[in-house]
Amino acid sequence: MRRPALALGLLLVAAVLSGCTEDSEPRTLRVLASPELVDMEPLLDDLRDDTGIDLDLDYKATPDLSGSLDGYDFAWPATDRSYLLRLGASGEPVARPESTAVMRSPVVVGLTGAAADRLRGGAPGKRLSWADIADAAAAGSLRFGMADPRRSDTGRAALVGVATAAAGTGRALRTQDVSCDRLRGFRSGQTLTGASSRELIDTYVRRQDDADALIAHESELLTLNASRKLRRPLEIVHPEDGMVLSDFPLLLLNTGESRAYREVVDWLHRDETQRELVRRTWRRPATQDVPRPVELREDIGNALSYPDRPEVVRRLMDDYGTPGRSTGDHVVFLLDFSTSMRGPRMAALRAAFADLSGADPSAAGKFARFYRGEKLTVVRFAGRVLDERTVTVRGDKDLKALQSFVAEGEFGDDTAVWSALGHGYTSASGALREHPDRPLSIVLMTDGESNAGLSYGEFTRRHARIGSAARAVPTFPVHFGEADAKALRRAADATGGRMVDANSSSLSQAFKEIRGCR
């Protein structure tokens, strides 16, 4: 009697097990994912085989995961920083979702061999920085591609990285660090873009002659090099002034799927899986014990902090505007050439213009320099307007012409500060009628009190009668020597600008401080 009972039990167990194997279907979970993660699909087949969980990736994730998240179980962006900023600024009592880093990749620069050699030739220790990239872009000697920071995680991370390097503080960007746009020279070199880094790279493959560099995740550039789609592989440069690091976190949106989330995370963190991630995607492992190929052994170095206030990121994107726009700013310089400027003061002014033309080797100087496409008007004045010159920067020839105009100018008696400023606004009115979309600002430099021409009251009355567009142009007075600081500050406040004191630093530093302000 025992044998039949035992046999029957074994048959029942076998039937149950057989039924489970044959009838079980993979459990499908919807994931809002970064477009970059399309390279994960082969690995996700292994996840399904090992765990019975099928991740259905919808490649529509924006940098801040804007839009409805209903219907998604997980989110998988390149980074969750912008999303968390948006969540914190919403004012709603929403708990932060559980988030786990899966893999890592810094935003770096891929340079053609010729561009890398050219840039390294002028870099101390042959180490390149974001400042070097910005300097070359401003000079017109480097053209680059970067994804649109308004729509791409990678583009936004790149923008934050460059802006953090431009601020030079070594910490997360603050509101005051982005009060003036320091990236105009850098932006002037952008020739390629895309809604995502994948779109950018596809465009570059078709148009390799249109750019000397790509700014993207290290993993994407290494994947591109391995694809054999390029005539020559790009040289990967890790800027020495720091990089923003993406950690591709998996976020739990549907708390009802906590158990499945933990199972997926555990599978992704297995050493075997991490090794496959490295091999297939060229991203760095999230766990320390997994070996890396030689291409991923470069030290990330200074990982730059992301801003902790959403308005800082918004200001950056507003300033950057449409990637690759060709119209540069217009700056009108009103320069005091009264006799009190003779000697060391004029030497300081001419040195300041040389620095803005590319002579300043510091990082701040490289971000503040005149750039290709920028329109510059220089007005020399004393007791009256002495002369005027306008150039649009296309190369060194234009910058040398401008420096010569400043260097060879004659001096005059008296100082008509407010007449000069009135002339500046007349020039601004004409310029805005011709190019209403071109940003314009006025820089007024004087070393003495106004003793000729219009009074301040007459200037303000005339200023009130000009068109609204010209009236909105800010003036940035540079206080130098014995100039009337109170009067200059009053003019700055009345026009929406800001006074800078060159006596406490230098003319070169003062001009750099107000570059990009409006």
Coordinates of C-alpha atoms in Angstrom, one line a residue:
M1 CA 0.0 0.0 0.0
R2 CA 2.9 2.4 0.7
R3 CA 4.3 2.2 -2.8
P4 CA 1.2 3.3 -4.7
A5 CA 0.7 6.1 -2.2
L6 CA 4.3 7.3 -2.6
A7 CA 4.1 7.0 -6.4
L8 CA 0.8 9.0 -6.4
G9 CA 2.4 11.7 -4.3
L10 CA 5.4 12.0 -6.6
L11 CA 3.1 12.3 -9.6
L12 CA 1.1 15.1 -8.0
V13 CA 4.3 17.0 -7.1
A14 CA 5.6 16.6 -10.6
A15 CA 2.3 17.8 -12.0
V16 CA 2.3 20.9 -9.8
L17 CA 5.9 21.7 -10.8
S18 CA 5.3 21.1 -14.4
G19 CA 2.2 23.3 -14.3
C20 CA 4.2 26.2 -12.7
T21 CA 7.0 26.0 -15.3
E22 CA 4.7 25.8 -18.3
D23 CA 2.0 28.3 -17.2
S24 CA 4.1 31.0 -15.5
E25 CA 4.5 34.2 -17.5
P26 CA 7.1 36.9 -17.0
R27 CA 5.8 39.7 -14.8
T28 CA 5.9 42.9 -16.8
L29 CA 6.7 46.2 -15.1
R30 CA 6.6 49.6 -17.0
V31 CA 9.7 51.8 -16.7
L32 CA 10.1 55.4 -17.8
A33 CA 13.7 55.4 -19.0
S34 CA 16.4 57.7 -20.4
P35 CA 16.9 57.2 -24.2
E36 CA 20.5 56.3 -23.4
L37 CA 19.4 53.0 -21.8
V38 CA 18.4 51.4 -25.1
D39 CA 21.8 49.6 -24.8
M40 CA 20.5 47.7 -21.7
E41 CA 17.9 45.7 -23.6
P42 CA 20.1 42.6 -24.2
L43 CA 20.8 42.4 -20.4
L44 CA 17.2 42.8 -19.6
D45 CA 16.5 39.6 -21.4
D46 CA 18.8 37.9 -18.9
L47 CA 17.0 39.6 -16.1
R48 CA 13.7 38.2 -17.3
D49 CA 15.2 34.7 -17.6
D50 CA 16.7 34.8 -14.1
T51 CA 13.9 36.5 -12.2
G52 CA 10.8 36.2 -14.2
I53 CA 10.5 40.1 -14.2
D54 CA 10.2 41.8 -17.6
L55 CA 11.1 45.5 -17.7
D56 CA 9.2 47.3 -20.4
L57 CA 11.3 50.5 -21.0
D58 CA 9.6 53.5 -22.4
Y59 CA 12.4 55.8 -23.6
K60 CA 10.6 59.1 -22.9
A61 CA 12.3 60.3 -19.7
T62 CA 13.0 64.0 -19.5
P63 CA 15.8 65.4 -17.2
D64 CA 13.3 66.3 -14.5
L65 CA 10.8 63.4 -15.2
S66 CA 8.2 66.0 -16.0
G67 CA 4.7 65.0 -17.0
S68 CA 2.5 62.2 -15.5
L69 CA 4.3 59.3 -13.9
D70 CA 1.0 57.4 -13.6
G71 CA 1.2 53.9 -15.0
Y72 CA 4.9 53.5 -14.4
D73 CA 6.3 51.2 -11.8
F74 CA 9.9 52.4 -12.0
A75 CA 11.8 55.3 -13.5
W76 CA 15.4 54.9 -14.8
P77 CA 17.0 58.3 -15.7
A78 CA 20.6 59.1 -16.2
T79 CA 20.4 61.0 -13.0
D80 CA 17.6 61.9 -10.6
R81 CA 19.0 65.3 -9.5
S82 CA 16.7 67.5 -11.6
Y83 CA 13.7 65.4 -10.7
L84 CA 14.4 65.7 -7.0
L85 CA 14.9 69.5 -7.4
R86 CA 11.5 69.7 -9.1
L87 CA 9.9 67.5 -6.4
G88 CA 11.3 69.6 -3.6
A89 CA 10.2 72.9 -5.2
S90 CA 6.6 71.7 -5.8
G91 CA 5.6 72.4 -2.2
E92 CA 3.6 69.2 -2.2
P93 CA 4.1 66.7 0.6
V94 CA 5.4 64.0 -1.7
A95 CA 7.9 61.4 -0.3
R96 CA 11.0 60.9 -2.3
P97 CA 11.0 57.6 -4.1
E98 CA 13.5 54.9 -3.2
S99 CA 16.5 55.3 -5.5
T100 CA 19.5 53.0 -6.1
A101 CA 22.5 53.8 -8.3
V102 CA 23.1 51.1 -10.9
M103 CA 26.1 52.3 -12.9
R104 CA 28.2 55.4 -13.3
S105 CA 29.5 57.6 -16.1
P106 CA 31.0 61.1 -16.1
V107 CA 30.2 63.7 -18.7
V108 CA 33.4 64.2 -20.7
V109 CA 34.7 65.6 -24.0
G110 CA 35.6 63.5 -27.0
L111 CA 38.1 65.3 -29.3
T112 CA 39.4 64.5 -32.7
G113 CA 43.1 63.8 -32.7
A114 CA 44.0 67.1 -34.4
A115 CA 41.9 69.1 -32.0
A116 CA 43.3 67.3 -29.0
D117 CA 46.9 68.0 -30.2
R118 CA 46.1 71.7 -30.9
L119 CA 44.5 72.3 -27.5
R120 CA 47.2 70.4 -25.5
G121 CA 49.9 72.4 -27.2
G122 CA 48.9 75.4 -25.2
A123 CA 47.8 73.8 -22.0
P124 CA 50.1 73.6 -18.9
G125 CA 51.1 70.0 -18.3
K126 CA 49.0 69.0 -21.4
R127 CA 46.0 68.6 -19.1
L128 CA 42.8 70.1 -20.6
S129 CA 40.0 71.8 -18.7
W130 CA 36.5 73.1 -19.4
A131 CA 38.2 76.6 -19.5
D132 CA 40.4 75.4 -22.4
I133 CA 37.4 74.1 -24.3
A134 CA 35.5 77.4 -23.7
D135 CA 38.6 79.4 -24.8
A136 CA 39.0 77.5 -28.0
A137 CA 35.3 77.7 -28.7
A138 CA 35.3 81.5 -28.1
A139 CA 38.3 81.9 -30.4
G140 CA 36.5 80.0 -33.2
S141 CA 39.1 77.2 -33.2
L142 CA 36.9 74.5 -31.8
R143 CA 33.4 73.4 -32.9
F144 CA 31.5 71.0 -30.7
G145 CA 28.3 69.0 -30.4
M146 CA 26.2 68.8 -27.2
A147 CA 22.7 67.6 -26.5
D148 CA 20.0 70.2 -25.7
P149 CA 20.2 70.8 -21.9
R150 CA 16.4 71.6 -21.9
R151 CA 15.6 68.1 -23.1
S152 CA 18.6 65.9 -22.3
D153 CA 20.1 64.6 -19.0
T154 CA 23.5 64.6 -20.7
G155 CA 23.2 68.1 -22.1
R156 CA 22.1 69.5 -18.7
A157 CA 24.9 67.7 -16.9
A158 CA 27.4 69.1 -19.4
L159 CA 26.0 72.6 -18.9
V160 CA 26.2 72.4 -15.1
G161 CA 29.8 71.1 -15.4
V162 CA 31.0 73.9 -17.6
A163 CA 29.1 76.6 -15.6
T164 CA 30.6 75.2 -12.3
A165 CA 34.0 75.4 -13.8
A166 CA 33.3 79.0 -15.0
A167 CA 32.2 80.1 -11.5
G168 CA 35.6 78.9 -10.1
T169 CA 34.2 78.4 -6.6
G170 CA 34.8 74.6 -6.3
R171 CA 31.3 74.1 -4.9
A172 CA 27.7 73.7 -6.1
L173 CA 26.4 76.7 -8.2
R174 CA 24.6 79.3 -6.3
T175 CA 22.3 82.1 -7.6
Q176 CA 25.0 84.7 -7.5
D177 CA 27.3 82.4 -9.5
V178 CA 24.9 82.5 -12.5
S179 CA 23.8 86.2 -12.2
C180 CA 25.9 86.8 -15.3
D181 CA 26.1 84.4 -18.3
R182 CA 29.7 83.2 -18.4
L183 CA 29.1 80.7 -21.1
R184 CA 28.6 82.9 -24.1
G185 CA 32.0 82.2 -25.6
F186 CA 31.7 78.5 -24.9
R187 CA 28.2 78.5 -26.6
S188 CA 29.5 80.2 -29.7
G189 CA 31.4 77.1 -30.6
Q190 CA 28.4 74.7 -30.7
T191 CA 27.6 73.5 -34.2
L192 CA 25.7 70.2 -33.5
T193 CA 22.9 69.4 -31.1
G194 CA 20.1 66.9 -30.5
A195 CA 17.1 66.2 -28.3
S196 CA 19.1 63.4 -26.7
S197 CA 22.7 62.4 -26.7
R198 CA 21.8 59.4 -28.9
E199 CA 20.3 61.8 -31.5
L200 CA 23.4 64.0 -31.2
I201 CA 25.7 61.1 -31.8
D202 CA 23.7 59.8 -34.8
T203 CA 24.0 63.3 -36.2
Y204 CA 27.7 63.5 -35.7
V205 CA 28.2 60.1 -37.4
R206 CA 26.6 61.6 -40.5
R207 CA 28.3 65.0 -40.2
Q208 CA 31.8 64.3 -38.8
D209 CA 33.3 67.3 -40.6
D210 CA 30.9 69.7 -38.8
A211 CA 32.5 69.3 -35.3
D212 CA 35.9 68.7 -33.7
A213 CA 34.4 67.5 -30.4
L214 CA 31.5 65.9 -28.7
I215 CA 30.4 66.5 -25.1
A216 CA 28.6 63.4 -23.7
H217 CA 28.8 60.6 -21.2
E218 CA 32.1 58.7 -21.3
S219 CA 30.2 55.5 -21.9
E220 CA 28.6 56.9 -25.0
L221 CA 31.8 58.1 -26.5
L222 CA 33.6 54.8 -25.8
T223 CA 30.6 53.0 -27.4
L224 CA 30.9 55.3 -30.4
N225 CA 34.6 54.6 -30.8
A226 CA 34.0 50.8 -30.6
S227 CA 31.2 51.0 -33.2
R228 CA 33.7 51.6 -36.1
K229 CA 31.4 54.3 -37.4
L230 CA 34.0 57.0 -37.2
R231 CA 36.8 57.7 -39.6
R232 CA 39.0 58.0 -36.5
P233 CA 38.2 57.4 -32.9
L234 CA 37.7 60.4 -30.6
E235 CA 40.2 61.0 -27.8
I236 CA 38.4 60.9 -24.4
V237 CA 39.3 64.0 -22.3
H238 CA 38.4 64.1 -18.6
P239 CA 38.5 67.9 -17.8
E240 CA 40.7 68.6 -14.9
D241 CA 38.4 71.3 -13.4
G242 CA 35.8 68.6 -12.7
M243 CA 33.0 66.6 -14.2
V244 CA 29.4 65.9 -13.3
L245 CA 28.8 62.2 -12.7
S246 CA 25.6 60.4 -13.6
D247 CA 24.8 57.3 -11.6
F248 CA 21.8 55.9 -13.7
P249 CA 19.5 55.3 -10.6
L250 CA 16.5 53.0 -10.6
L251 CA 13.6 54.7 -8.9
L252 CA 10.6 53.0 -7.3
L253 CA 7.5 54.9 -8.3
N254 CA 4.8 52.2 -7.5
T255 CA 5.4 51.2 -3.9
G256 CA 3.2 48.1 -4.5
E257 CA 6.1 46.7 -6.5
S258 CA 8.7 47.0 -3.7
R259 CA 9.5 43.3 -3.6
A260 CA 10.0 43.3 -7.4
Y261 CA 12.1 46.5 -7.2
R262 CA 14.4 44.9 -4.6
E263 CA 14.8 41.8 -6.7
V264 CA 15.7 43.8 -9.8
V265 CA 18.2 46.0 -7.9
D266 CA 19.8 42.9 -6.3
W267 CA 20.1 41.3 -9.8
L268 CA 21.6 44.5 -11.3
H269 CA 24.2 44.7 -8.4
R270 CA 25.4 41.1 -8.8
D271 CA 29.1 41.0 -9.8
E272 CA 28.3 39.0 -12.9
T273 CA 25.7 41.6 -14.0
Q274 CA 28.0 44.5 -13.2
R275 CA 30.7 42.9 -15.3
E276 CA 28.3 42.6 -18.2
L277 CA 27.2 46.2 -17.7
V278 CA 30.8 47.3 -18.1
R279 CA 31.4 45.1 -21.1
R280 CA 28.2 46.0 -23.0
T281 CA 27.7 49.6 -22.1
W282 CA 31.1 51.0 -21.1
R283 CA 29.6 52.4 -17.9
R284 CA 31.6 52.2 -14.7
P285 CA 30.3 49.6 -12.2
A286 CA 28.4 50.8 -9.1
T287 CA 30.2 48.3 -7.0
Q288 CA 33.9 48.6 -6.2
D289 CA 35.0 45.0 -6.6
V290 CA 34.2 44.6 -10.3
P291 CA 37.4 45.0 -12.5
R292 CA 37.4 47.7 -15.1
P293 CA 39.0 47.7 -18.6
V294 CA 41.9 50.1 -19.2
E295 CA 39.6 52.6 -20.9
L296 CA 37.7 53.1 -17.6
R297 CA 40.7 53.3 -15.3
E298 CA 41.1 57.1 -15.7
D299 CA 40.4 58.7 -12.4
I300 CA 37.2 60.8 -12.4
G301 CA 39.0 63.2 -10.1
N302 CA 36.9 66.2 -8.9
A303 CA 33.2 65.1 -9.2
L304 CA 31.3 68.4 -9.5
S305 CA 28.3 69.0 -7.2
Y306 CA 24.9 69.6 -8.8
P307 CA 23.0 72.8 -7.8
D308 CA 20.6 72.4 -4.9
R309 CA 18.2 75.1 -6.1
P310 CA 16.0 74.7 -9.2
E311 CA 16.1 78.4 -10.0
V312 CA 19.9 78.1 -10.6
V313 CA 19.4 75.3 -13.2
R314 CA 16.5 77.3 -14.8
R315 CA 18.7 80.4 -15.1
L316 CA 21.4 78.4 -16.7
M317 CA 19.1 77.0 -19.3
D318 CA 17.4 80.4 -20.0
D319 CA 20.8 82.0 -20.5
Y320 CA 22.0 79.2 -22.7
G321 CA 18.9 79.4 -24.8
T322 CA 18.7 77.7 -28.2
P323 CA 21.9 75.6 -28.6
G324 CA 24.0 76.6 -31.5
R325 CA 22.5 80.1 -32.0
S326 CA 24.7 82.1 -34.2
T327 CA 24.0 85.7 -33.0
G328 CA 26.4 87.0 -30.4
D329 CA 25.8 89.8 -28.0
H330 CA 26.5 93.5 -28.6
V331 CA 28.5 95.4 -26.0
V332 CA 29.1 99.2 -26.2
F333 CA 32.2 100.3 -24.3
L334 CA 32.4 104.0 -23.4
L335 CA 36.0 104.6 -22.5
D336 CA 37.3 107.8 -20.8
F337 CA 40.3 109.2 -22.8
S338 CA 40.6 112.4 -20.8
T339 CA 44.2 113.6 -20.0
S340 CA 44.0 112.1 -16.5
M341 CA 44.0 108.6 -18.1
R342 CA 47.6 109.1 -19.5
G343 CA 50.3 106.8 -18.3
P344 CA 49.7 103.8 -16.1
R345 CA 45.9 104.2 -16.2
M346 CA 45.8 103.9 -20.0
A347 CA 48.3 101.1 -19.8
A348 CA 45.9 99.3 -17.5
L349 CA 43.0 99.9 -19.9
R350 CA 44.9 98.6 -22.8
A351 CA 46.1 95.5 -20.9
A352 CA 42.4 94.9 -19.9
F353 CA 41.4 94.8 -23.6
A354 CA 44.4 92.5 -24.4
D355 CA 43.2 90.2 -21.7
L356 CA 39.7 90.2 -23.1
S357 CA 41.1 89.4 -26.5
G358 CA 42.7 86.2 -25.3
A359 CA 45.9 87.1 -23.5
D360 CA 44.7 86.2 -20.0
P361 CA 45.7 82.5 -19.5
S362 CA 43.6 82.1 -16.3
A363 CA 40.4 80.1 -16.2
A364 CA 38.4 83.2 -15.5
G365 CA 40.0 85.0 -18.4
K366 CA 39.2 82.1 -20.8
F367 CA 35.5 82.2 -19.9
A368 CA 35.3 86.0 -20.0
R369 CA 37.1 86.7 -23.3
F370 CA 35.6 88.2 -26.4
Y371 CA 34.2 85.5 -28.6
R372 CA 33.5 84.7 -32.2
G373 CA 30.2 86.4 -33.4
E374 CA 30.2 89.0 -30.6
K375 CA 29.7 92.6 -31.8
L376 CA 31.8 95.2 -30.0
T377 CA 31.5 99.0 -30.2
V378 CA 34.2 101.1 -28.6
V379 CA 33.6 104.9 -28.0
R380 CA 36.5 107.1 -26.9
F381 CA 35.4 110.2 -25.1
A382 CA 36.8 113.1 -23.1
G383 CA 34.9 116.5 -23.1
R384 CA 33.1 115.1 -26.1
V385 CA 33.0 111.9 -28.2
L386 CA 36.4 111.6 -29.8
D387 CA 36.0 108.5 -32.0
E388 CA 34.1 105.3 -32.4
R389 CA 34.8 101.8 -33.9
T390 CA 32.6 98.8 -34.2
V391 CA 33.7 95.2 -35.1
T392 CA 32.1 91.9 -35.2
V393 CA 34.6 89.3 -34.0
R394 CA 35.4 86.7 -36.7
G395 CA 39.0 86.1 -35.8
D396 CA 42.3 87.6 -34.5
K397 CA 42.3 90.3 -37.1
D398 CA 39.2 91.9 -35.7
L399 CA 40.5 91.7 -32.1
K400 CA 43.8 93.3 -33.1
A401 CA 42.0 96.1 -34.9
L402 CA 40.0 96.8 -31.7
Q403 CA 43.2 96.7 -29.6
S404 CA 44.9 99.1 -32.0
F405 CA 41.9 101.5 -31.8
V406 CA 42.3 101.6 -28.0
A407 CA 46.1 101.7 -28.1
E408 CA 46.4 104.6 -30.6
G409 CA 43.8 106.9 -29.3
E410 CA 44.5 110.6 -28.6
F411 CA 43.4 112.3 -25.3
G412 CA 41.2 115.2 -24.8
D413 CA 40.4 117.8 -22.1
D414 CA 37.5 117.6 -19.6
T415 CA 35.3 114.6 -19.0
A416 CA 31.7 114.5 -20.3
V417 CA 30.5 111.3 -18.7
W418 CA 26.7 111.8 -19.2
S419 CA 27.1 113.1 -22.7
A420 CA 29.1 109.9 -23.5
L421 CA 26.4 107.8 -21.9
G422 CA 23.7 109.6 -23.8
H423 CA 25.7 108.8 -27.0
G424 CA 25.8 105.2 -25.9
Y425 CA 22.1 105.0 -25.7
T426 CA 21.7 106.6 -29.1
S427 CA 24.0 103.9 -30.5
A428 CA 22.0 101.3 -28.7
S429 CA 18.7 102.5 -30.1
G430 CA 20.0 102.3 -33.7
A431 CA 21.5 98.8 -33.0
L432 CA 18.3 97.5 -31.6
R433 CA 16.3 98.7 -34.6
E434 CA 18.7 96.8 -36.9
H435 CA 18.9 93.7 -34.7
P436 CA 16.1 93.7 -32.1
D437 CA 16.9 90.1 -30.9
R438 CA 20.6 90.7 -30.2
P439 CA 21.3 91.2 -26.4
L440 CA 22.9 94.5 -25.8
S441 CA 24.6 96.2 -22.8
I442 CA 26.7 99.2 -22.1
V443 CA 30.0 99.4 -20.2
L444 CA 31.0 102.9 -19.0
M445 CA 34.6 103.4 -17.7
T446 CA 35.8 106.7 -16.3
D447 CA 38.4 107.9 -13.9
G448 CA 37.0 111.3 -13.0
E449 CA 34.0 113.3 -12.3
S450 CA 31.9 114.7 -15.1
N451 CA 32.8 118.4 -15.7
A452 CA 31.5 119.0 -19.3
G453 CA 28.5 118.3 -21.5
L454 CA 25.2 117.0 -20.2
S455 CA 24.4 117.0 -16.5
Y456 CA 23.1 113.8 -14.9
G457 CA 19.6 115.3 -14.8
E458 CA 19.6 116.2 -18.5
F459 CA 20.8 112.7 -19.3
T460 CA 18.0 111.1 -17.3
R461 CA 15.4 113.3 -19.0
R462 CA 16.6 112.3 -22.4
H463 CA 16.9 108.7 -21.4
A464 CA 13.2 108.7 -20.3
R465 CA 12.2 109.7 -23.9
I466 CA 14.0 107.0 -25.8
G467 CA 12.2 103.8 -26.9
S468 CA 11.4 101.1 -24.4
A469 CA 13.8 98.6 -25.9
A470 CA 16.8 100.9 -25.6
R471 CA 15.6 102.1 -22.2
A472 CA 15.9 98.5 -21.0
V473 CA 19.6 98.2 -22.0
P474 CA 21.6 98.1 -18.7
T475 CA 24.7 100.2 -18.1
F476 CA 27.6 98.7 -16.1
P477 CA 29.8 101.6 -14.9
V478 CA 33.4 100.8 -14.0
H479 CA 34.6 103.1 -11.1
F480 CA 38.3 104.0 -11.6
G481 CA 40.6 106.6 -10.1
E482 CA 38.7 109.6 -8.8
A483 CA 35.4 109.0 -10.5
D484 CA 32.2 109.8 -8.6
A485 CA 31.2 106.4 -7.3
K486 CA 27.8 107.7 -6.0
A487 CA 26.9 109.1 -9.4
L488 CA 28.0 106.0 -11.2
R489 CA 26.0 103.7 -8.9
R490 CA 23.0 105.9 -9.4
A491 CA 23.3 105.5 -13.2
A492 CA 23.6 101.8 -12.8
D493 CA 20.5 101.5 -10.6
A494 CA 18.5 103.7 -13.0
T495 CA 19.3 101.5 -16.0
G496 CA 19.2 98.1 -14.4
G497 CA 23.0 97.6 -14.4
R498 CA 25.6 97.3 -11.6
M499 CA 28.7 99.3 -10.7
V500 CA 32.0 97.6 -10.4
D501 CA 34.9 99.1 -8.5
A502 CA 38.2 98.7 -10.4
N503 CA 40.2 100.5 -7.6
S504 CA 39.8 97.5 -5.4
S505 CA 41.0 95.1 -8.0
S506 CA 42.1 96.1 -11.5
L507 CA 40.5 97.2 -14.7
S508 CA 41.0 93.8 -16.2
Q509 CA 39.2 92.1 -13.3
A510 CA 36.4 94.7 -13.3
F511 CA 35.7 94.1 -17.0
K512 CA 35.8 90.3 -16.5
E513 CA 33.4 90.6 -13.6
I514 CA 30.6 92.2 -15.7
R515 CA 31.1 90.1 -18.8
G516 CA 27.9 88.4 -19.7
C517 CA 25.8 90.6 -17.4
R518 CA 22.5 92.1 -18.6

